[in-house]
Coordinates of C-alpha atoms in Angstrom, one line a residue:
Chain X
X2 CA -66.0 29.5 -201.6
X3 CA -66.8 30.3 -198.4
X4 CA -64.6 32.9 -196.5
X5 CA -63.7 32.3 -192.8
X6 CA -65.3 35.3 -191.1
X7 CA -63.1 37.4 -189.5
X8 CA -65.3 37.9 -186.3
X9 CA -65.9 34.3 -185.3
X10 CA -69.7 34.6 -183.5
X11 CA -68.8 34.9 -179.7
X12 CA -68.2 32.0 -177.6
X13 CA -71.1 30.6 -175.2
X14 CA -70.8 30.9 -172.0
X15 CA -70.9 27.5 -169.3
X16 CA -74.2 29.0 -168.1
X17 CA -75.3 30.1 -171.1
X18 CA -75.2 26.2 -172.5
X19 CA -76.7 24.7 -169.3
X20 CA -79.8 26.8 -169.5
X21 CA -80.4 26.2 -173.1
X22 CA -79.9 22.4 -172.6
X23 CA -82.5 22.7 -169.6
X24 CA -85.0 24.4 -172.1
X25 CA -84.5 22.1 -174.6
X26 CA -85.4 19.2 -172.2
X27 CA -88.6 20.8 -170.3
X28 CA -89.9 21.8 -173.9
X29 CA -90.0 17.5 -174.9
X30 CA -93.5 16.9 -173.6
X31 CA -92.2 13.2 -172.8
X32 CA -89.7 13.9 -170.6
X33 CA -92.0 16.6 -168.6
X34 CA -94.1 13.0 -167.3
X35 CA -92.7 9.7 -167.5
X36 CA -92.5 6.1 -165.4
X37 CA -88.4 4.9 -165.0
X38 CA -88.1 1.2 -163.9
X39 CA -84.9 0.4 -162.4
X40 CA -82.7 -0.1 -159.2
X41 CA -82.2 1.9 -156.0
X42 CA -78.1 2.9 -155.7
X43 CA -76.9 5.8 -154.0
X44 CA -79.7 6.2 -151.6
X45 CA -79.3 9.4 -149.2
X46 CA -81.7 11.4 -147.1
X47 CA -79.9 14.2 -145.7
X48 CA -81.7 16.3 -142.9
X49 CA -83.1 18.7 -145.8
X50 CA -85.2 16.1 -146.2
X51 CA -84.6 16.0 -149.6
X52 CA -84.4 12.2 -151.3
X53 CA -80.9 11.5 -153.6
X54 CA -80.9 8.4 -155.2
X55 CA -80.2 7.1 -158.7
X56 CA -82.1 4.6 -160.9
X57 CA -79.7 2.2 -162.7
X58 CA -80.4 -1.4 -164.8
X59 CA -77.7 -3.6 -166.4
X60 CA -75.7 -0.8 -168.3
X61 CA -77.0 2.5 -167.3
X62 CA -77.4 4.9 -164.1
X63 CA -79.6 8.2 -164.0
X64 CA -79.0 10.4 -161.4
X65 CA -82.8 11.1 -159.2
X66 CA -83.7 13.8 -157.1
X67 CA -87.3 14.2 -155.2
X68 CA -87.8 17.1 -153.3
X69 CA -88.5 16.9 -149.1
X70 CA -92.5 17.9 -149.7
X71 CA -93.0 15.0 -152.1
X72 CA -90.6 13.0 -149.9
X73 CA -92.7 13.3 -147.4
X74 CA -95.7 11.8 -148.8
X75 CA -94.6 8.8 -149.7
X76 CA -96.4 5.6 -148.2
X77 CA -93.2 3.3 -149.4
X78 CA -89.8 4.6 -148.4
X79 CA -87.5 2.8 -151.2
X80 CA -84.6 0.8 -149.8
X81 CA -81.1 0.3 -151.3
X82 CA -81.6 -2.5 -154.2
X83 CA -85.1 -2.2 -154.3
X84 CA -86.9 -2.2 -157.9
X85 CA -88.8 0.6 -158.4
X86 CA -90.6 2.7 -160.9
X87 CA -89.7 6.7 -160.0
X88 CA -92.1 9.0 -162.0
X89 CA -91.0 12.6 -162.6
X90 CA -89.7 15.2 -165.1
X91 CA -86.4 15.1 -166.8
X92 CA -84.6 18.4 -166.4
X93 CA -81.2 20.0 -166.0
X94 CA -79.3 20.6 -162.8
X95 CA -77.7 23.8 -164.1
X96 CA -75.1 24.2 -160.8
X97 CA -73.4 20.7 -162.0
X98 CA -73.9 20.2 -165.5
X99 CA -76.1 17.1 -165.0
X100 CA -79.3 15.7 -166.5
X101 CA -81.9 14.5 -163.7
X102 CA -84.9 13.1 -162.8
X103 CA -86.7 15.3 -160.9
X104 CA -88.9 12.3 -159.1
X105 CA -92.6 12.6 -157.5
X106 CA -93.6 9.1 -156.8
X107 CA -92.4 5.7 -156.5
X108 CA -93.7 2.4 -156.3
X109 CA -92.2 -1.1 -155.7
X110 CA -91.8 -2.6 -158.8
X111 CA -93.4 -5.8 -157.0
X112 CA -96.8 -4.4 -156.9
X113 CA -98.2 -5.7 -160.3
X114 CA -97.2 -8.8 -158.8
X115 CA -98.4 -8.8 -155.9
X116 CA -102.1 -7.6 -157.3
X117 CA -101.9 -11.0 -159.4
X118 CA -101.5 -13.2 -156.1
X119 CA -104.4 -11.0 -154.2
X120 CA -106.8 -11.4 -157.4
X121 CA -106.0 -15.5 -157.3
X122 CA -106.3 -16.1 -153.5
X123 CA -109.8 -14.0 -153.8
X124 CA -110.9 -16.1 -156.7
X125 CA -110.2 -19.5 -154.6
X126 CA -111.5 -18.3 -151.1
X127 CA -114.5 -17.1 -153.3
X128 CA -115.2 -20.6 -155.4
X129 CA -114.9 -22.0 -151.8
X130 CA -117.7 -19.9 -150.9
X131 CA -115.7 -18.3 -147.6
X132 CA -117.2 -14.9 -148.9
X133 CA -121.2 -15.9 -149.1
X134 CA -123.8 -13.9 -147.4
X135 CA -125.2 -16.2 -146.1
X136 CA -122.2 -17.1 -143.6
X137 CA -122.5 -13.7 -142.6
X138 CA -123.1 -14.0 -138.8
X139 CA -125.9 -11.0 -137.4
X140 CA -123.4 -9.1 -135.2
X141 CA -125.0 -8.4 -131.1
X142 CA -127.6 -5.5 -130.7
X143 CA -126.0 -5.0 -127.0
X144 CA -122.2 -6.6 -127.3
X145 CA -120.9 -7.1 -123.7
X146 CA -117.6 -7.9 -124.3
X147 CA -115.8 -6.6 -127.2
X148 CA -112.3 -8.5 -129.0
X149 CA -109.9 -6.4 -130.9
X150 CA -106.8 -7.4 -132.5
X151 CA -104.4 -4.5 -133.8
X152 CA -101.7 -3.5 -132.7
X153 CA -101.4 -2.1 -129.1
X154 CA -99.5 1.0 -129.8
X155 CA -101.3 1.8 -133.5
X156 CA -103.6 5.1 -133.4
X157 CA -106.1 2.3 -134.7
X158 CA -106.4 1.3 -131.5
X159 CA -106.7 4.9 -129.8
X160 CA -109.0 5.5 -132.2
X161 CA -111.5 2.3 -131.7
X162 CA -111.1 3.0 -127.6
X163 CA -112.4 6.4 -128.0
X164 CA -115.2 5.6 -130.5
X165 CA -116.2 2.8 -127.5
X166 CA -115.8 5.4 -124.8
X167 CA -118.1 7.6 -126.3
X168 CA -120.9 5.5 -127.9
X169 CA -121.0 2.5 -125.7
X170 CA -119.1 2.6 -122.3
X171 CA -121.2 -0.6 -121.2
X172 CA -118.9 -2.9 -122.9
X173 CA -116.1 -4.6 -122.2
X174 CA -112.9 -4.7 -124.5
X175 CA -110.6 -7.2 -124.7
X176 CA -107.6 -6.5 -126.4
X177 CA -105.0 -9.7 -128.6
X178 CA -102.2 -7.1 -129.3
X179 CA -100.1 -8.4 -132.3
X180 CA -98.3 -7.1 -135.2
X181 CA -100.1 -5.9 -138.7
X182 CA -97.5 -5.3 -140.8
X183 CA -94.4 -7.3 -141.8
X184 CA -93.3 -10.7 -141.5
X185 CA -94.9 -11.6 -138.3
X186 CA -98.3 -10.1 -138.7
X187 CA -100.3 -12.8 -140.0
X188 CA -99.5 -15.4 -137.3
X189 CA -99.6 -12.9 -134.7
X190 CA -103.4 -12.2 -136.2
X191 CA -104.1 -15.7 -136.4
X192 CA -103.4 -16.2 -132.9
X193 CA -105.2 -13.1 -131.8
X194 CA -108.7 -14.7 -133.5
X195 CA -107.7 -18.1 -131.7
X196 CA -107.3 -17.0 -128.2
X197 CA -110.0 -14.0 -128.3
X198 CA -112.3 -16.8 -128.9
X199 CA -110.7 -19.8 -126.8
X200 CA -110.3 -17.4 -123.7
X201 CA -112.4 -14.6 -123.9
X202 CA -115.2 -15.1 -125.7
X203 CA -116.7 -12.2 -127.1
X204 CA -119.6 -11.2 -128.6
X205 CA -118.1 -9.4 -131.6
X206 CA -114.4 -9.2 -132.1
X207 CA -112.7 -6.0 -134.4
X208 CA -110.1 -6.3 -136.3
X209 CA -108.6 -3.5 -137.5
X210 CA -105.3 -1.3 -138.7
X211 CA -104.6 2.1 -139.9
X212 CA -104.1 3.3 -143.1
X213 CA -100.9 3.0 -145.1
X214 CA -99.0 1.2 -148.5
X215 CA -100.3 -1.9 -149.7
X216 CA -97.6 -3.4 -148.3
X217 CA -98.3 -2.2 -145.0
X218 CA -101.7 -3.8 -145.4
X219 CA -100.7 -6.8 -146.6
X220 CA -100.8 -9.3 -143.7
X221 CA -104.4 -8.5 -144.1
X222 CA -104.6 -10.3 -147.9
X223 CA -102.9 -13.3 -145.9
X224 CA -104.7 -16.9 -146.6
X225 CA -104.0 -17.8 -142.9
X226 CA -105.6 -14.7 -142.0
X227 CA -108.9 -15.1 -144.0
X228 CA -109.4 -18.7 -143.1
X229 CA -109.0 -17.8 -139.3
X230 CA -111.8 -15.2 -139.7
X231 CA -114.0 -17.7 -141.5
X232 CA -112.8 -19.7 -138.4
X233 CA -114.0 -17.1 -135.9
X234 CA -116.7 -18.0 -133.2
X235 CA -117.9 -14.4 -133.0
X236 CA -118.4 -12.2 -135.7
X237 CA -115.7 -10.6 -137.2
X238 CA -115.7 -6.6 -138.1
X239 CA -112.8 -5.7 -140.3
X240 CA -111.4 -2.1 -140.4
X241 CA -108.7 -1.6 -142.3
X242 CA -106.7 1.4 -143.6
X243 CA -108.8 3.5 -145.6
X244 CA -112.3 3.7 -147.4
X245 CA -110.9 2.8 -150.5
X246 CA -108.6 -0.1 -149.2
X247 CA -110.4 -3.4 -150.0
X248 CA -108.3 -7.2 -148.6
X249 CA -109.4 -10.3 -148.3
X250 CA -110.1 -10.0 -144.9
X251 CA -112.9 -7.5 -145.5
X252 CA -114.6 -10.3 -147.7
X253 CA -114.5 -13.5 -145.5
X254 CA -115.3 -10.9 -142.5
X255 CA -119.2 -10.2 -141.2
X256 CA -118.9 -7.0 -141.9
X257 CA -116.2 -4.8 -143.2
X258 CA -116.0 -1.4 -142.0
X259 CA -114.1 1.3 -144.1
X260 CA -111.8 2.3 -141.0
X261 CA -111.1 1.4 -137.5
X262 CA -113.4 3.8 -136.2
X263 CA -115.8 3.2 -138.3
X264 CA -115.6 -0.8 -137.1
X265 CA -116.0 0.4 -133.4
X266 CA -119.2 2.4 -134.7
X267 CA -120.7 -0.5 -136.3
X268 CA -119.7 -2.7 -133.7
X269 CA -121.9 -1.0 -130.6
X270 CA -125.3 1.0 -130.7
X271 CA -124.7 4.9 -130.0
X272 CA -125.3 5.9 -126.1
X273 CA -127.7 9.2 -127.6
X274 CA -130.1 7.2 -129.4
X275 CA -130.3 4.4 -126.8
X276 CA -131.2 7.5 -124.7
X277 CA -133.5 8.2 -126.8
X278 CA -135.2 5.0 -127.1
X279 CA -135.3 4.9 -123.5
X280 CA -137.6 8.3 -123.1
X281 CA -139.2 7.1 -125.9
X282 CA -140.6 3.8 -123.6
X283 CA -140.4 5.2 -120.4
X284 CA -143.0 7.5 -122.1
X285 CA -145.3 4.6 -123.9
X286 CA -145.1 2.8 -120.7
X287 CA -146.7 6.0 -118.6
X288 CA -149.3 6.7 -121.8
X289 CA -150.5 3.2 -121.3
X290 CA -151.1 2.9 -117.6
X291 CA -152.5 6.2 -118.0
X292 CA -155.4 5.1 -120.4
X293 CA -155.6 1.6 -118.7
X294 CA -156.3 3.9 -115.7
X295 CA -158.8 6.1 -116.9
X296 CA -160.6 3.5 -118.9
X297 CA -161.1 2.1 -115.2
X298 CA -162.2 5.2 -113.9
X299 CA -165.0 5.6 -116.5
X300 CA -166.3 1.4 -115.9
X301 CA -166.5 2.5 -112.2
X302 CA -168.8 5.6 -112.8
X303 CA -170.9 3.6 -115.0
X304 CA -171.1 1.2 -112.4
X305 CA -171.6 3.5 -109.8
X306 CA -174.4 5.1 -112.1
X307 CA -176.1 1.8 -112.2
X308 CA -175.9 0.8 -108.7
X309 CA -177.4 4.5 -108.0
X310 CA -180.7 3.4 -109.8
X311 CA -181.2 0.7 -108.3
X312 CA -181.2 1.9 -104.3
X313 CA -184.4 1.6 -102.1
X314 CA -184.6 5.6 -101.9
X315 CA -184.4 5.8 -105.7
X316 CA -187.4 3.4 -105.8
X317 CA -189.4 5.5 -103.6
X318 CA -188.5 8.6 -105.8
X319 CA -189.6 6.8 -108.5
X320 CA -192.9 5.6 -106.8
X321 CA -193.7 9.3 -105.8
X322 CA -193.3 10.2 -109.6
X323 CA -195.8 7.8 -110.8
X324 CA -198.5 8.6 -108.0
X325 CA -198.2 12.2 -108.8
X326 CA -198.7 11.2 -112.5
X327 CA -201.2 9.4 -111.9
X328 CA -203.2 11.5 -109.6
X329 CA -202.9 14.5 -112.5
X330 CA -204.1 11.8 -115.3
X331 CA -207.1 10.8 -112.8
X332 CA -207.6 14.7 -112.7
X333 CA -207.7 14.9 -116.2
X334 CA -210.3 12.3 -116.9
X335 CA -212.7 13.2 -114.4
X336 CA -212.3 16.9 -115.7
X337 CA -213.1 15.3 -119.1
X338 CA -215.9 13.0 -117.7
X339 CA -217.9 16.1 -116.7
X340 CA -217.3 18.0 -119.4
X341 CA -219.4 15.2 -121.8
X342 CA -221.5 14.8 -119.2
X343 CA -222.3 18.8 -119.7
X344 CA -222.6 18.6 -123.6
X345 CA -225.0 15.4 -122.9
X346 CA -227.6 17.2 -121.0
X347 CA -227.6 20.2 -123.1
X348 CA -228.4 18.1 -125.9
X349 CA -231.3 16.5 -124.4
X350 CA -232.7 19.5 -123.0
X351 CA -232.7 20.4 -126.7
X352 CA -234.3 17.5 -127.4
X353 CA -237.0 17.9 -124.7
X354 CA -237.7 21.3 -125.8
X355 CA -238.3 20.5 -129.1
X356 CA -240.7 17.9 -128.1
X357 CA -243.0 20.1 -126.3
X358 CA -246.2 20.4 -128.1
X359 CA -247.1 23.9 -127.3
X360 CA -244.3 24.8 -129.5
X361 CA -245.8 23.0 -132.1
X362 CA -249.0 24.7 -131.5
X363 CA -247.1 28.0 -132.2
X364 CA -246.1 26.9 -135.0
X365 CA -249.9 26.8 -136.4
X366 CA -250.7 23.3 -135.6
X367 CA -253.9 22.3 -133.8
X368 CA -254.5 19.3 -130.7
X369 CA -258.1 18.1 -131.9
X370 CA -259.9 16.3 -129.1
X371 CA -263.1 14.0 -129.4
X372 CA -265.7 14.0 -126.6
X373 CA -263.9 11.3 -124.8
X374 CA -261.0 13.2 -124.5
X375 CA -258.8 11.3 -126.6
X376 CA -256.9 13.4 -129.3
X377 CA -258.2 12.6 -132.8
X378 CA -255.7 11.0 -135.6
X379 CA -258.0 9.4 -137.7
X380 CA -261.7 10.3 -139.8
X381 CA -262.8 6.8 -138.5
X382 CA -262.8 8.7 -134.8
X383 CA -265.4 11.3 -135.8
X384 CA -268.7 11.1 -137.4
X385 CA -270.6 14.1 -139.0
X386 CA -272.2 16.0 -135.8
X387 CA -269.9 15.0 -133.2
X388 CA -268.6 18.1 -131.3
X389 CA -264.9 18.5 -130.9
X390 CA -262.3 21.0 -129.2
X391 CA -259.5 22.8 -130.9
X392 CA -256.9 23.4 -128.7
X393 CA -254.4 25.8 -130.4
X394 CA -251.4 27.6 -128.9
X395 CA -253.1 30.2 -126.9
X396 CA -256.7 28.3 -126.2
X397 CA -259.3 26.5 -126.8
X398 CA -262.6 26.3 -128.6
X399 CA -265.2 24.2 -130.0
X400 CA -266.5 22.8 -133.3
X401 CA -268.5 20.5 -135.0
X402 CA -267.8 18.2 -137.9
X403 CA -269.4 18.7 -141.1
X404 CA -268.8 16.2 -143.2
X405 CA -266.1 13.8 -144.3
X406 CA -264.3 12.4 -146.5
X407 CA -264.0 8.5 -146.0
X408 CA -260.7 6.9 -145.7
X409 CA -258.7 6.6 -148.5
Chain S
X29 CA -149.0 -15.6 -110.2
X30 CA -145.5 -13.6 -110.6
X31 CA -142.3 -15.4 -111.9
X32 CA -139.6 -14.8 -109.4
X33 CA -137.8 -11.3 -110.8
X34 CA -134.4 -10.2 -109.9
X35 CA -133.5 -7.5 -108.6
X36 CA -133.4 -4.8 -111.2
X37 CA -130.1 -3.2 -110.3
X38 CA -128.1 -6.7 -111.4
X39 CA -129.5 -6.9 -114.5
X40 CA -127.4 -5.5 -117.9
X41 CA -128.4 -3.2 -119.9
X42 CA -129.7 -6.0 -122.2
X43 CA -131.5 -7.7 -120.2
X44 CA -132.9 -4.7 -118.7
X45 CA -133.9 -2.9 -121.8
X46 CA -135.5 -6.6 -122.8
X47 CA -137.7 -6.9 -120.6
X48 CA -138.7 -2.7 -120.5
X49 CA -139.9 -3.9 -124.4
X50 CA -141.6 -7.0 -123.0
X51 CA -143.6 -4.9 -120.6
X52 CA -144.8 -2.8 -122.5
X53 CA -145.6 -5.1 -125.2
X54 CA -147.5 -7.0 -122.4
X55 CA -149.4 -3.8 -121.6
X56 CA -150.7 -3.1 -124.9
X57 CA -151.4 -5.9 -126.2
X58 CA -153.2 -8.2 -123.2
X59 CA -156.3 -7.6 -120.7
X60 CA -154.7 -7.1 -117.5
X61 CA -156.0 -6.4 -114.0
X62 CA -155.4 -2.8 -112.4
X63 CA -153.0 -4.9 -110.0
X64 CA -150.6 -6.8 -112.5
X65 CA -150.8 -2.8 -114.7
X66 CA -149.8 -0.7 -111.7
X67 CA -147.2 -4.1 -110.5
X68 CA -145.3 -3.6 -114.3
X69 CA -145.5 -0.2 -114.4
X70 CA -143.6 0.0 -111.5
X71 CA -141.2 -2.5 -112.5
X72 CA -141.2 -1.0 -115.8
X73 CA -140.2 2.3 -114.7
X74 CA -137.3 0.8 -112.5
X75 CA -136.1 -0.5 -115.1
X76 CA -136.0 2.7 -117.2
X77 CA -134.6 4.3 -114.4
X78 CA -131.5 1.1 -114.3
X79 CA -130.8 1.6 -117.9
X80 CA -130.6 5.7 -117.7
X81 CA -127.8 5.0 -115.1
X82 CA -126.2 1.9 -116.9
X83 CA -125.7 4.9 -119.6
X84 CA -124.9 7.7 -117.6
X85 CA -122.4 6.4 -115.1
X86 CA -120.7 3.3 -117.6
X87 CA -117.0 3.7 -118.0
X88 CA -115.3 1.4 -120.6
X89 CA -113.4 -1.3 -118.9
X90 CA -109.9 -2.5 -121.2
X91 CA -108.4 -5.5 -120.4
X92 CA -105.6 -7.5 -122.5
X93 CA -105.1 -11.2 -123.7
X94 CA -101.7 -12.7 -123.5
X95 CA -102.1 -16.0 -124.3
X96 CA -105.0 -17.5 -122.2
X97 CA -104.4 -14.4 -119.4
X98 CA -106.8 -11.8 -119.3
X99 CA -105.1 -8.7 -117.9
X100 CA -105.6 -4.7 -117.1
X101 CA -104.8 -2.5 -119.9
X102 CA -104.6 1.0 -119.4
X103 CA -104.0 3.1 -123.1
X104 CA -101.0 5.6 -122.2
X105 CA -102.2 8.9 -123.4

């Protein structure tokens, strides 16, 4: 049997309770991150900055608390009665004994739906081919005049003027202020297209919004809103809310531009670089007049070289060269002339002087000559008896012949 | 045989720049006398000269549609 102690374990104390209950809760790992749906009551924003609210359905309330740095952040500020989803942690206010969600985000329960209608509106402005390329106009090189339609006190707007200033001040910008968010932003779009094109005719027109919810951006997933940009004389840039923010006016427009300023970039060529291309002819335009130039110069010295030849005084210079030439070849031949003329008679005095018959004579030979005088070549000149002279190289004497062979 | 030209300091930038490209695709691509060169070089250069100033003294003009009026519009800073 079990005795009742006499020392009954000390009591708890309130705080002692509160901060057990809190560790308990912020040790369940699904209460530390989890989605509530319900239904804004209680709302209040004191100046803190803090958000109080709670989060009720059909039979239950929980008490919400999100902090002024989260509060701050929040792109959708939740109304009374709104249906939401808060996410958070579950923990223990220990100061009032109560349970909380200590919230840091939440959406508008309508969101889910409202993805649904965008998907569906983009699959029948798609089948009716408002998003082909090739209805994609080619947007100005030089635009003159320049629509926008955004709101006129937006810093879209600041920001597109300034982007203009800078890189294009040569245009002209014509501005259809209307709404973009709530009620009366589409129509006031709608409009804007209509009478940019009707009265001011522009060469490109911008359309464009900051960032923000997607229910801030929602004029620009309108129907009205697409068909008026398909509708659109000029070409239409769209620039709205953030890189990662795609509507349906981005796909029916020319050109979508992931901001505002980004729409003004695309919209105009920058100032530099047209600078730039502007040195870059003024320069091709001096480098070819120059060449055209000098090639002129050199056909007129080639000209002037030819025509130089052909003057009276260069004729007589030439003349003068060829008489001189031809007096030194005429010098040259007659030179030569006597030269073989030389050698000629040399060789014939060498001829004559071997023909001269005392030479032969001192060689041994003898001149026989018969009593008539006539120099003897034959034994049918002389007969045994007859007296003849020898003449030989240094004189003569007599003989007589002997005898005799006859002729053979 | 010149075409009648306007004046260079009415033309846009467009225009302007234009017709700088024409010239000197003109230039470098056709026989030309020394004349019609030196005559589009000169105009070629004034045009330049136009387009440097179209850039350098431009100041964006804003203007705002209310209905089928076009008026001033002055962004308050």
């Amino acid at each position: 049997m079990v005795q009742p102690s006499l020392f009954p374990p000390s009591a708890w104390t309130v705080s002692e309770v509160n901060r057990y209950l809190r560790d308990l809760l912020e040790s369940d790992h699904n209460l530390a991150d989890l989605w509530v749906q319900g239904e804004i009551s209680n709302l209040s924003r004191p100046r803190s900055g803090h958000l109080y609210f709670t989060v009720k359905d059909e039979s239950a309330a929980l008490r919400c608390v999100m902090w002024r740095n989260n509060a701050q952040r929040l792109s959708y500020l939740p109304k009374e009665g709104d249906s939401v989803e808060v996410h958070g942690s579950v923990s223990v206010y220990e100061t009032g004994g109560q349970y909380q969600l200590y919230a840091d985000a939440i959406k508008p329960l309508g969101e889910g739906a409202l993805y649904q209608e965008f998907l569906r509106l983009k699959a029948k402005l798609e089948a009716e081919g408002l998003f082909d390329e090739d209805r994609k106009r080619p947007l100005p090189r030089w635009p003159r005049r320049i629509g926008i339609v955004t709101s006129p006190t937006g810093a879209a707007l600041r920001d597109m003027l300034n982007t203009l200033r800078r890189r294009y001040p040569l245009v002209e910008v014509i501005l259809a202020p209307s709404p973009v968010q709530g009620r009366e932003a589409p129509a006031g779009i709608v409009a804007g297209l209509r009478d940019l094109n009707r009265a001011a005719v522009p060469d490109v027109i911008l359309l464009a919004r900051g960032g923000g919810s997607i229910e801030d951006l929602w004029a620009f997933n309108d129907e009205g809103v697409a068909r008026a940009i398909a509708a659109s004389d000029a070409p239409v840039i769209t620039g709205v809310g953030h890189e990662t923010d795609f509507t349906i006016a981005d796909f029916v427009a020319d050109l979508r531009a992931p901001t505002p300023t980004a729409a003004a970039e695309l919209a105009t060529p920058n100032r530099d670089d047209l600078r730039i291309d502007l040195d870059e002819a003024s320069r091709r335009l001096a480098q070819i007049v120059q060449s055209e130039i000098g090639e002129q110069r050199w056909r007129l010295n080639e000209l002037a070289g030819r025509l130089g030849r052909l003057s009276p005084e260069a004729h007589i210079q030439r003349d003068r060269q060829r008489l001189d030439e031809l007096t030194r070849r005429a010098i040259t031949s007659l030179t030569h002339y006597f030269d073989m003329q030389r050698a000629h008679l040399g060789a014939a005095e060498q001829r004559l002087t071997d023909l001269n018959p005392q030479a032969v004579l001192s060689r041994g030979y003898a001149v026989v000559t018969g009593a008539d005088g006539r120099s003897v070549r034959s034994v049918n000149q002389v007969e045994p008896g007859d007296a003849l002279d020898v003449r030989v190289s240094d004189g003569e004497f007599g003989v007589e012949v002997s005898g005799g062979k006859p002729p053979a | 045989m010149s075409k009648k030209r306007p004046p260079v300091e009415e033309l846009t930038y467009e225009e302007a720049f234009t017709e700088l490209e024409t010239i000197i695709n003109t230039l470098e691509a056709d026989e030309q006398t020394l004349d019609e060169i030196l005559n589009k070089f000169e105009r070629g250069q004034e045009l330049a000269r136009h387009c440097a100033s179209l850039l350098d003294k431009a100041e964006l003009k804003t203007k705002q549609l209310a209905g089928d009026e076009i008026t001033d519009f002055e962004l308050d800073e």
